[in-house]
Amino acid sequence: MSVKENCQKIEERILKACQRSGRKREEVVLLAASKTQPVEKILQAYYCGIRYFGENRVQEGIEKIEALKDYKDIHWHLIGGLQTNKVKYAVKYFEMIHSIDREELVDEIEKRASKMNKIQEGLIEVNFGEESKYGVKEENLKKLFEYILTKEHIKILGLMAIPPYFENPEDVRPFFRKLRQLKEDLEKDFNVKLPHLSMGMSHDFEVAIEEGATIVRIGTALFGERI
Ligand SMILES: *Cc1c(COP(=O)(O)O)cnc(C)c1O
């Protein structure tokens, strides 16, 4: 199946999930997880109307961002784990970083963003167990959030997670619900608004939308299996 056909199918499924849960389609961003995909495939997704792309590796992302720099309405997000020695480039090239998860990384982002006179948008990645080596543990989330609030050049817009994989997407629901709860707790404790929940991937994005996702990160269902 072509990217275009996949894209149309995903669109329908997103729309239905929104309708089921009484949400508006505009509340959910379809972000194409384009790691390992060539520029030609990214363009196929672009011509279906997708404007948000998520890359996992800084270097691979930069190559595509450079190659597509004439497409000025593309929003590039960094969704993979970030090493401190890559922060300089991440801040230069990416609109949003989904994987902020430790103070050392926060310090480096603040330093680089400050030098570039940029306010870096980001999400805090929460770790729900063995599936991902990235993310802050639930019990340390509040402390990390409080720490970031002291930084002038980082704006946290919400939370992101990669929950454990389950055959049945229904089994992921409690993790999505938990992430939403953690976000609402932060909003209440710190009297702030956090508009984003980045959760849901190819096999579970509908459940994620039902539980409040505002960004779904979809790779395989859109592009096919990664090579
Ligand atoms: C690859 C990736 C995705 C997309 O995964 P699929 O299962 O292919 O949809 C989403 N989020 C992150 C962080 C990823 O690395």
Coordinates of N, CA and C and ligand atoms in Angstrom, one line a residue:
M1 N 0.8 -1.2 0.0 CA 0.0 0.0 0.0 C 0.9 1.3 0.0
S2 N 0.4 2.3 -0.7 CA 1.1 3.5 -0.8 C 1.0 4.3 0.5
V3 N 1.9 5.2 0.7 CA 1.9 6.2 1.8 C 0.6 6.9 1.8
K4 N 0.1 7.3 0.6 CA -1.1 8.0 0.4 C -2.3 7.2 0.9
E5 N -2.4 6.0 0.5 CA -3.5 5.1 1.0 C -3.5 4.9 2.5
N6 N -2.2 4.7 3.0 CA -2.1 4.5 4.4 C -2.5 5.8 5.2
C7 N -2.1 6.9 4.6 CA -2.4 8.2 5.2 C -3.9 8.4 5.3
Q8 N -4.6 8.1 4.2 CA -6.1 8.3 4.2 C -6.7 7.3 5.3
K9 N -6.3 6.1 5.4 CA -6.8 5.2 6.3 C -6.6 5.7 7.8
I10 N -5.4 6.1 8.0 CA -5.1 6.6 9.4 C -5.9 7.8 9.7
E11 N -6.1 8.7 8.7 CA -6.9 9.9 8.9 C -8.4 9.5 9.3
E12 N -8.9 8.5 8.6 CA -10.3 8.0 9.0 C -10.3 7.5 10.4
R13 N -9.3 6.8 10.7 CA -9.3 6.1 12.1 C -9.1 7.2 13.2
I14 N -8.3 8.2 12.9 CA -8.1 9.3 13.9 C -9.5 10.0 14.0
L15 N -10.1 10.3 12.9 CA -11.4 11.0 13.0 C -12.4 10.2 13.8
K16 N -12.5 8.9 13.5 CA -13.5 8.1 14.3 C -13.1 8.1 15.8
A17 N -11.9 7.9 16.1 CA -11.5 7.9 17.5 C -11.8 9.2 18.2
C18 N -11.7 10.3 17.4 CA -12.1 11.7 18.0 C -13.6 11.7 18.2
Q19 N -14.3 11.2 17.2 CA -15.8 11.3 17.4 C -16.3 10.4 18.5
R20 N -15.7 9.2 18.6 CA -16.0 8.3 19.8 C -15.8 9.0 21.1
S21 N -14.8 9.8 21.2 CA -14.4 10.3 22.5 C -14.8 11.8 22.6
G22 N -15.7 12.3 21.7 CA -16.2 13.6 21.8 C -15.1 14.7 21.7
R23 N -14.1 14.4 20.9 CA -13.1 15.4 20.7 C -13.1 16.0 19.2
K24 N -12.5 17.1 19.0 CA -12.4 17.7 17.7 C -11.1 17.1 17.0
R25 N -11.2 16.9 15.7 CA -10.1 16.4 14.9 C -8.9 17.4 15.1
E26 N -9.1 18.7 15.2 CA -8.0 19.6 15.3 C -7.3 19.5 16.6
E27 N -7.8 18.8 17.5 CA -7.1 18.7 18.8 C -5.9 17.7 18.7
V28 N -5.9 16.9 17.6 CA -4.9 15.8 17.5 C -4.0 16.1 16.4
V29 N -2.7 16.1 16.6 CA -1.7 16.2 15.6 C -1.2 14.8 15.2
L30 N -1.3 14.6 13.9 CA -0.7 13.4 13.3 C 0.8 13.7 13.0
L31 N 1.7 13.1 13.8 CA 3.1 13.3 13.6 C 3.7 12.0 13.0
A32 N 4.3 12.2 11.8 CA 4.8 11.0 11.1 C 6.2 10.7 11.7
A33 N 6.4 9.5 12.2 CA 7.7 9.1 12.8 C 8.5 8.6 11.6
S34 N 9.4 9.4 11.1 CA 10.0 9.2 9.8 C 11.5 8.6 9.9
K35 N 11.8 8.1 11.1 CA 13.2 7.5 11.2 C 13.4 6.4 10.1
T36 N 14.5 6.4 9.6 CA 15.0 5.4 8.5 C 14.3 5.6 7.2
Q37 N 13.3 6.5 7.1 CA 12.6 6.7 5.9 C 13.3 7.8 5.0
P38 N 13.4 7.5 3.7 CA 14.0 8.5 2.8 C 13.2 9.7 2.6
V39 N 13.8 10.7 2.1 CA 13.2 12.0 1.8 C 12.0 11.9 0.9
E40 N 12.1 11.0 -0.1 CA 11.0 10.8 -1.0 C 9.7 10.3 -0.3
K41 N 9.9 9.5 0.7 CA 8.7 9.0 1.4 C 8.1 10.1 2.3
I42 N 9.0 10.9 2.9 CA 8.5 12.0 3.7 C 7.7 12.9 2.8
L43 N 8.2 13.2 1.6 CA 7.4 14.0 0.7 C 6.1 13.5 0.3
Q44 N 6.0 12.1 0.2 CA 4.7 11.5 -0.1 C 3.7 11.8 1.0
A45 N 4.2 11.7 2.2 CA 3.4 12.0 3.4 C 3.0 13.5 3.4
Y46 N 4.0 14.3 3.1 CA 3.7 15.8 3.0 C 2.6 16.1 2.0
Y47 N 2.6 15.4 0.9 CA 1.6 15.7 -0.1 C 0.2 15.1 0.3
C48 N 0.2 14.3 1.3 CA -1.1 13.9 1.8 C -1.6 14.9 2.9
G49 N -0.8 15.9 3.2 CA -1.2 16.9 4.1 C -0.5 16.9 5.5
I50 N 0.4 15.9 5.7 CA 1.1 15.8 7.0 C 2.2 16.9 7.0
R51 N 2.2 17.6 8.1 CA 3.1 18.7 8.3 C 4.1 18.6 9.5
Y52 N 3.8 17.5 10.3 CA 4.6 17.3 11.5 C 5.4 16.0 11.3
F53 N 6.7 16.0 11.5 CA 7.6 14.9 11.3 C 8.5 14.7 12.5
G54 N 8.6 13.5 13.0 CA 9.4 13.2 14.2 C 10.6 12.3 13.8
E55 N 11.8 12.8 14.1 CA 13.0 12.0 13.9 C 13.6 11.5 15.2
N56 N 14.3 10.4 15.2 CA 14.9 9.8 16.4 C 16.3 10.2 16.7
R57 N 17.0 10.4 15.6 CA 18.5 10.7 15.7 C 18.7 12.1 15.1
V58 N 19.5 12.8 15.9 CA 19.8 14.2 15.5 C 20.4 14.3 14.1
Q59 N 21.5 13.5 13.9 CA 22.2 13.6 12.7 C 21.3 13.2 11.5
E60 N 20.6 12.1 11.6 CA 19.8 11.7 10.5 C 18.7 12.7 10.2
G61 N 18.2 13.3 11.3 CA 17.1 14.3 11.2 C 17.7 15.5 10.5
I62 N 18.8 16.0 10.8 CA 19.4 17.2 10.2 C 19.6 17.0 8.7
E63 N 20.0 15.8 8.3 CA 20.2 15.6 6.9 C 18.9 15.8 6.1
K64 N 17.8 15.3 6.7 CA 16.5 15.4 6.1 C 16.0 16.9 6.1
I65 N 16.2 17.5 7.3 CA 15.8 18.9 7.4 C 16.4 19.8 6.4
E66 N 17.7 19.5 6.2 CA 18.5 20.3 5.2 C 18.0 20.0 3.8
A67 N 17.7 18.7 3.5 CA 17.3 18.4 2.2 C 15.9 18.9 1.9
L68 N 15.1 19.2 3.0 CA 13.7 19.6 2.8 C 13.5 21.1 3.2
K69 N 14.6 21.8 3.3 CA 14.5 23.2 3.9 C 13.6 24.1 3.1
D70 N 13.3 23.8 1.9 CA 12.4 24.7 1.1 C 10.9 24.5 1.5
Y71 N 10.7 23.4 2.2 CA 9.3 23.1 2.7 C 9.2 23.8 4.1
K72 N 8.9 25.0 4.1 CA 9.0 25.8 5.3 C 7.9 25.6 6.3
D73 N 6.8 24.9 5.8 CA 5.7 24.7 6.8 C 5.8 23.3 7.4
I74 N 7.0 22.6 7.3 CA 7.1 21.4 8.0 C 7.6 21.7 9.4
H75 N 7.0 21.0 10.4 CA 7.4 21.1 11.8 C 8.2 19.9 12.1
W76 N 9.5 20.1 12.5 CA 10.4 19.0 12.9 C 10.5 18.8 14.4
H77 N 10.1 17.6 14.8 CA 10.2 17.3 16.2 C 11.3 16.2 16.4
L78 N 12.0 16.3 17.6 CA 12.9 15.2 17.9 C 12.2 14.3 18.9
I79 N 12.0 13.0 18.6 CA 11.3 12.1 19.4 C 12.1 11.1 20.1
G80 N 13.4 10.9 19.7 CA 14.2 9.9 20.2 C 15.1 10.5 21.4
G81 N 15.6 9.6 22.2 CA 16.5 10.0 23.3 C 17.6 10.9 22.8
L82 N 18.0 11.8 23.7 CA 19.0 12.8 23.3 C 20.2 12.8 24.2
Q83 N 21.4 12.7 23.6 CA 22.6 12.8 24.3 C 23.1 14.2 24.5
T84 N 23.7 14.5 25.5 CA 24.1 16.0 25.8 C 25.0 16.5 24.7
N85 N 25.8 15.7 24.1 CA 26.8 16.2 23.1 C 26.1 16.5 21.8
K86 N 24.8 16.2 21.7 CA 24.1 16.5 20.4 C 23.1 17.6 20.6
V87 N 23.0 18.1 21.8 CA 22.0 19.2 22.2 C 22.1 20.4 21.3
K88 N 23.4 20.8 21.1 CA 23.7 22.0 20.3 C 22.9 21.9 19.0
Y89 N 23.0 20.8 18.3 CA 22.3 20.6 17.0 C 20.8 20.4 17.1
A90 N 20.4 19.7 18.2 CA 19.0 19.5 18.4 C 18.3 20.9 18.5
V91 N 18.9 21.7 19.3 CA 18.3 23.0 19.6 C 18.3 23.9 18.3
K92 N 19.3 23.7 17.5 CA 19.4 24.5 16.3 C 18.3 24.1 15.3
Y93 N 18.0 22.8 15.2 CA 17.2 22.3 14.1 C 15.8 21.9 14.5
F94 N 15.5 21.6 15.7 CA 14.2 21.0 16.0 C 13.3 22.0 16.8
E95 N 12.0 22.1 16.3 CA 11.0 22.9 17.0 C 10.7 22.4 18.4
M96 N 10.5 21.1 18.5 CA 10.2 20.5 19.8 C 11.0 19.3 20.1
I97 N 11.4 19.1 21.3 CA 12.1 18.0 21.8 C 11.2 17.2 22.7
H98 N 10.9 15.9 22.3 CA 9.9 15.2 23.1 C 10.6 14.4 24.3
S99 N 11.9 14.4 24.4 CA 12.6 13.4 25.2 C 13.4 14.1 26.3
I100 N 12.9 15.1 26.9 CA 13.6 15.8 28.0 C 13.4 14.9 29.3
D101 N 14.5 14.4 29.9 CA 14.3 13.4 30.9 C 15.3 13.5 32.1
R102 N 16.2 14.5 32.1 CA 17.2 14.6 33.2 C 17.7 16.0 33.3
E103 N 18.2 16.3 34.5 CA 18.7 17.7 34.8 C 19.9 18.0 33.9
E104 N 20.8 17.1 33.8 CA 22.0 17.3 33.0 C 21.6 17.8 31.5
L105 N 20.6 17.1 31.0 CA 20.1 17.5 29.6 C 19.4 18.8 29.7
V106 N 18.7 19.1 30.7 CA 18.0 20.4 30.8 C 19.0 21.5 30.9
D107 N 20.1 21.3 31.6 CA 21.2 22.3 31.7 C 21.8 22.6 30.4
E108 N 22.0 21.6 29.6 CA 22.6 21.7 28.3 C 21.7 22.4 27.3
I109 N 20.4 22.1 27.3 CA 19.4 22.7 26.5 C 19.3 24.2 26.8
E110 N 19.3 24.5 28.1 CA 19.2 25.9 28.5 C 20.4 26.7 28.0
K111 N 21.5 26.1 28.2 CA 22.8 26.8 27.8 C 22.8 27.1 26.3
R112 N 22.4 26.1 25.5 CA 22.5 26.2 24.0 C 21.3 27.1 23.5
A113 N 20.2 27.0 24.1 CA 19.0 27.8 23.7 C 19.3 29.2 24.0
S114 N 19.9 29.5 25.2 CA 20.2 30.8 25.6 C 21.2 31.5 24.6
K115 N 22.2 30.7 24.2 CA 23.2 31.2 23.3 C 22.6 31.6 22.0
M116 N 21.6 30.8 21.5 CA 20.9 31.0 20.2 C 19.7 32.0 20.4
N117 N 19.5 32.4 21.6 CA 18.4 33.3 21.8 C 17.0 32.7 21.4
K118 N 16.9 31.4 21.8 CA 15.7 30.7 21.4 C 15.0 30.2 22.6
I119 N 13.7 30.1 22.6 CA 13.0 29.4 23.6 C 12.7 28.0 23.1
Q120 N 13.3 27.0 23.7 CA 13.1 25.7 23.1 C 11.9 25.0 23.7
E121 N 11.0 24.6 22.8 CA 9.8 23.9 23.3 C 10.1 22.4 23.5
G122 N 9.5 21.9 24.6 CA 9.8 20.5 24.8 C 8.7 19.8 25.6
L123 N 8.9 18.5 25.7 CA 8.0 17.6 26.5 C 8.9 16.8 27.4
I124 N 8.4 16.5 28.6 CA 9.1 15.6 29.5 C 8.7 14.2 29.1
E125 N 9.7 13.3 28.9 CA 9.4 11.9 28.6 C 9.4 11.2 30.0
V126 N 8.3 10.4 30.1 CA 8.1 9.6 31.4 C 8.4 8.2 31.0
N127 N 9.1 7.5 31.9 CA 9.5 6.1 31.7 C 8.5 5.2 32.5
F128 N 7.9 4.3 31.7 CA 6.9 3.4 32.4 C 7.4 2.0 32.5
G129 N 8.8 1.9 32.5 CA 9.3 0.5 32.7 C 10.3 0.1 31.7
E130 N 10.4 -1.2 31.5 CA 11.5 -1.7 30.8 C 11.6 -1.4 29.3
E131 N 10.5 -1.0 28.7 CA 10.4 -0.8 27.2 C 11.4 0.2 26.7
S132 N 11.6 1.3 27.4 CA 12.5 2.3 26.9 C 13.5 2.6 27.9
K133 N 14.8 2.9 27.5 CA 15.8 3.2 28.4 C 15.7 4.7 28.7
Y134 N 14.9 5.4 28.0 CA 14.8 6.9 28.3 C 13.6 7.2 29.1
G135 N 13.6 8.5 29.6 CA 12.4 8.9 30.3 C 12.7 9.0 31.8
V136 N 12.0 9.9 32.5 CA 12.2 10.1 33.9 C 11.2 9.2 34.6
K137 N 11.6 8.6 35.7 CA 10.7 7.8 36.5 C 9.6 8.6 37.1
E138 N 8.4 8.1 37.1 CA 7.2 8.8 37.7 C 7.5 9.5 38.9
E139 N 8.2 8.9 39.9 CA 8.5 9.5 41.2 C 9.4 10.7 41.1
N140 N 10.1 10.8 40.0 CA 11.1 12.0 39.9 C 10.5 13.1 39.0
L141 N 9.3 12.9 38.5 CA 8.8 13.8 37.5 C 8.6 15.2 38.0
K142 N 8.0 15.3 39.2 CA 7.7 16.6 39.8 C 8.9 17.4 40.0
K143 N 9.9 16.7 40.5 CA 11.2 17.4 40.8 C 11.8 17.9 39.5
L144 N 11.8 17.1 38.5 CA 12.4 17.6 37.2 C 11.6 18.7 36.6
F145 N 10.3 18.7 36.7 CA 9.4 19.7 36.2 C 9.8 21.0 36.9
E146 N 9.9 20.9 38.2 CA 10.2 22.1 39.1 C 11.5 22.7 38.7
Y147 N 12.5 21.8 38.4 CA 13.8 22.3 38.0 C 13.7 23.0 36.7
I148 N 13.0 22.5 35.7 CA 12.9 23.1 34.4 C 12.2 24.5 34.5
L149 N 11.3 24.6 35.4 CA 10.6 25.9 35.6 C 11.5 27.1 35.9
T150 N 12.7 26.7 36.4 CA 13.7 27.8 36.7 C 14.5 28.2 35.5
K151 N 14.3 27.5 34.4 CA 15.1 27.8 33.1 C 14.3 28.7 32.2
E152 N 15.0 29.8 31.8 CA 14.2 30.8 31.0 C 14.1 30.4 29.5
H153 N 14.9 29.5 29.0 CA 14.9 29.3 27.6 C 14.3 27.9 27.2
I154 N 13.6 27.3 28.2 CA 12.9 26.0 27.9 C 11.4 26.2 28.2
K155 N 10.6 25.9 27.3 CA 9.1 25.9 27.6 C 8.6 24.5 27.5
I156 N 8.2 23.9 28.7 CA 7.6 22.6 28.7 C 6.1 22.7 28.3
L157 N 5.7 21.9 27.3 CA 4.3 21.9 26.9 C 3.5 20.7 27.2
G158 N 4.2 19.7 27.9 CA 3.4 18.5 28.2 C 4.3 17.3 28.4
L159 N 3.7 16.1 28.3 CA 4.4 14.9 28.6 C 4.4 13.9 27.4
M160 N 5.4 13.1 27.4 CA 5.5 12.1 26.3 C 5.8 10.7 27.0
A161 N 5.3 9.6 26.4 CA 5.8 8.3 26.9 C 5.7 7.3 25.8
I162 N 6.5 6.2 25.9 CA 6.4 5.0 25.1 C 6.1 3.9 26.1
P163 N 4.8 3.6 26.2 CA 4.5 2.5 27.2 C 4.9 1.2 26.7
P164 N 5.0 0.1 27.6 CA 5.3 -1.2 27.1 C 4.4 -1.7 26.0
Y165 N 4.9 -2.6 25.2 CA 4.1 -3.1 24.1 C 3.2 -4.2 24.5
F166 N 2.0 -4.1 24.1 CA 1.0 -5.2 24.3 C 0.4 -5.6 23.0
E167 N 0.1 -6.9 22.8 CA -0.5 -7.4 21.6 C -1.9 -6.6 21.5
N168 N -2.6 -6.6 22.6 CA -3.9 -5.9 22.6 C -3.8 -4.5 23.0
P169 N -4.1 -3.5 22.1 CA -4.0 -2.1 22.5 C -4.8 -1.7 23.7
E170 N -5.9 -2.4 24.0 CA -6.6 -2.1 25.2 C -5.8 -2.2 26.4
D171 N -4.8 -3.1 26.4 CA -3.9 -3.2 27.6 C -3.0 -2.1 27.8
V172 N -2.9 -1.2 26.8 CA -2.0 0.0 27.0 C -2.8 1.1 27.6
R173 N -4.1 1.0 27.6 CA -5.0 2.1 28.0 C -4.6 2.6 29.4
P174 N -4.3 1.8 30.4 CA -4.0 2.3 31.7 C -2.7 3.2 31.7
F175 N -1.8 2.9 30.8 CA -0.6 3.7 30.8 C -0.9 5.1 30.2
F176 N -1.7 5.1 29.2 CA -2.1 6.4 28.6 C -2.9 7.3 29.7
R177 N -3.8 6.6 30.4 CA -4.6 7.2 31.4 C -3.7 7.8 32.5
K178 N -2.6 7.0 32.8 CA -1.7 7.4 33.8 C -0.9 8.7 33.4
L179 N -0.5 8.7 32.2 CA 0.3 9.9 31.7 C -0.6 11.1 31.7
R180 N -1.9 11.0 31.4 CA -2.8 12.1 31.4 C -2.9 12.6 32.9
Q181 N -3.0 11.6 33.8 CA -3.2 12.0 35.2 C -2.0 12.7 35.7
L182 N -0.8 12.3 35.3 CA 0.5 12.9 35.7 C 0.5 14.4 35.2
K183 N 0.1 14.5 34.0 CA 0.0 15.9 33.4 C -0.9 16.8 34.2
E184 N -2.1 16.2 34.5 CA -3.1 17.0 35.2 C -2.6 17.3 36.6
D185 N -1.9 16.4 37.2 CA -1.3 16.7 38.6 C -0.3 17.8 38.5
L186 N 0.5 17.8 37.5 CA 1.5 18.9 37.4 C 0.8 20.3 37.2
E187 N -0.3 20.2 36.3 CA -1.0 21.5 36.1 C -1.6 22.0 37.4
K188 N -2.1 21.1 38.2 CA -2.7 21.6 39.4 C -1.6 22.0 40.4
D189 N -0.6 21.2 40.6 CA 0.4 21.5 41.6 C 1.2 22.8 41.3
F190 N 1.4 23.1 40.0 CA 2.2 24.3 39.7 C 1.4 25.4 39.0
N191 N 0.1 25.2 39.0 CA -0.8 26.2 38.4 C -0.4 26.6 37.0
V192 N -0.2 25.6 36.1 CA 0.3 25.9 34.8 C -0.6 25.2 33.8
K193 N -0.6 25.5 32.5 CA -1.3 24.8 31.5 C -0.3 24.0 30.7
L194 N -0.6 22.7 30.5 CA 0.3 21.9 29.7 C -0.6 21.3 28.6
P195 N -0.5 21.9 27.4 CA -1.4 21.5 26.3 C -1.2 20.1 25.7
H196 N 0.0 19.6 25.8 CA 0.3 18.4 25.0 C 0.5 17.1 25.8
L197 N 0.0 16.0 25.1 CA 0.2 14.6 25.6 C 0.7 13.9 24.3
S198 N 1.9 13.6 24.2 CA 2.5 12.9 23.0 C 2.5 11.4 23.4
M199 N 1.4 10.7 22.9 CA 1.3 9.2 23.2 C 0.5 8.6 22.1
G200 N 0.8 7.3 21.9 CA 0.1 6.5 20.8 C 1.0 6.4 19.6
M201 N 1.2 5.1 19.2 CA 2.0 4.8 18.0 C 1.1 4.0 17.1
S202 N 1.7 3.3 16.1 CA 0.9 2.7 15.0 C -0.2 1.7 15.5
H203 N 0.2 0.9 16.5 CA -0.8 -0.1 16.9 C -1.7 0.3 18.0
D204 N -1.6 1.5 18.6 CA -2.4 1.9 19.7 C -2.9 3.3 19.7
F205 N -2.8 4.0 18.6 CA -3.0 5.4 18.6 C -4.5 5.8 18.8
E206 N -5.4 4.8 18.4 CA -6.8 5.1 18.7 C -7.2 5.2 20.2
V207 N -6.6 4.2 20.9 CA -6.8 4.2 22.3 C -6.2 5.4 23.0
A208 N -5.0 5.8 22.5 CA -4.3 7.0 23.0 C -5.2 8.3 22.8
I209 N -5.8 8.4 21.6 CA -6.7 9.5 21.3 C -7.9 9.5 22.3
E210 N -8.5 8.3 22.5 CA -9.6 8.2 23.4 C -9.2 8.7 24.8
E211 N -7.9 8.5 25.2 CA -7.4 8.9 26.5 C -6.8 10.3 26.5
G212 N -6.9 11.0 25.4 CA -6.5 12.5 25.5 C -5.2 12.8 24.7
A213 N -4.7 11.9 23.9 CA -3.5 12.3 23.2 C -3.7 13.5 22.3
T214 N -2.7 14.4 22.3 CA -2.8 15.6 21.3 C -1.8 15.4 20.2
I215 N -0.8 14.5 20.4 CA 0.2 14.2 19.4 C 0.3 12.7 19.3
V216 N -0.1 12.1 18.1 CA 0.2 10.7 18.0 C 1.4 10.5 17.0
R217 N 2.3 9.6 17.4 CA 3.5 9.5 16.6 C 3.5 8.2 15.8
I218 N 3.2 8.3 14.5 CA 2.9 7.1 13.7 C 4.0 6.8 12.6
G219 N 4.6 5.6 12.7 CA 5.6 5.3 11.7 C 5.1 4.2 10.8
T220 N 5.2 2.9 11.3 CA 4.9 1.8 10.4 C 3.6 1.8 9.7
A221 N 2.5 2.2 10.4 CA 1.2 2.2 9.8 C 1.1 3.2 8.6
L222 N 2.0 4.2 8.6 CA 2.0 5.2 7.5 C 3.0 4.8 6.4
F223 N 4.2 4.5 6.8 CA 5.3 4.2 5.8 C 5.5 2.8 5.5
G224 N 4.9 1.8 6.2 CA 5.2 0.4 6.1 C 6.4 0.1 7.0
E225 N 6.8 -1.2 7.0 CA 7.8 -1.7 7.8 C 9.1 -0.9 7.6
R226 N 9.9 -0.6 8.6 CA 11.1 0.1 8.5 C 12.2 -0.8 7.9
I227 N 13.0 -0.2 7.0 CA 14.0 -1.1 6.4 C 15.3 -1.0 7.2
Ligands
LIG1 C1 9.5 4.7 15.9 C2 8.8 5.5 16.9 C3 7.5 5.7 16.8 C4 6.6 5.1 15.8 O1 6.5 3.7 15.9 P1 5.5 2.9 15.0 O2 5.2 1.7 15.9 O3 6.3 2.5 13.8 O4 4.4 3.7 14.7 C5 6.9 6.6 17.8 N1 7.6 7.1 18.7 C6 8.9 6.9 18.9 C7 9.7 7.6 19.9 C8 9.6 6.1 17.9 O5 10.9 5.9 18.1

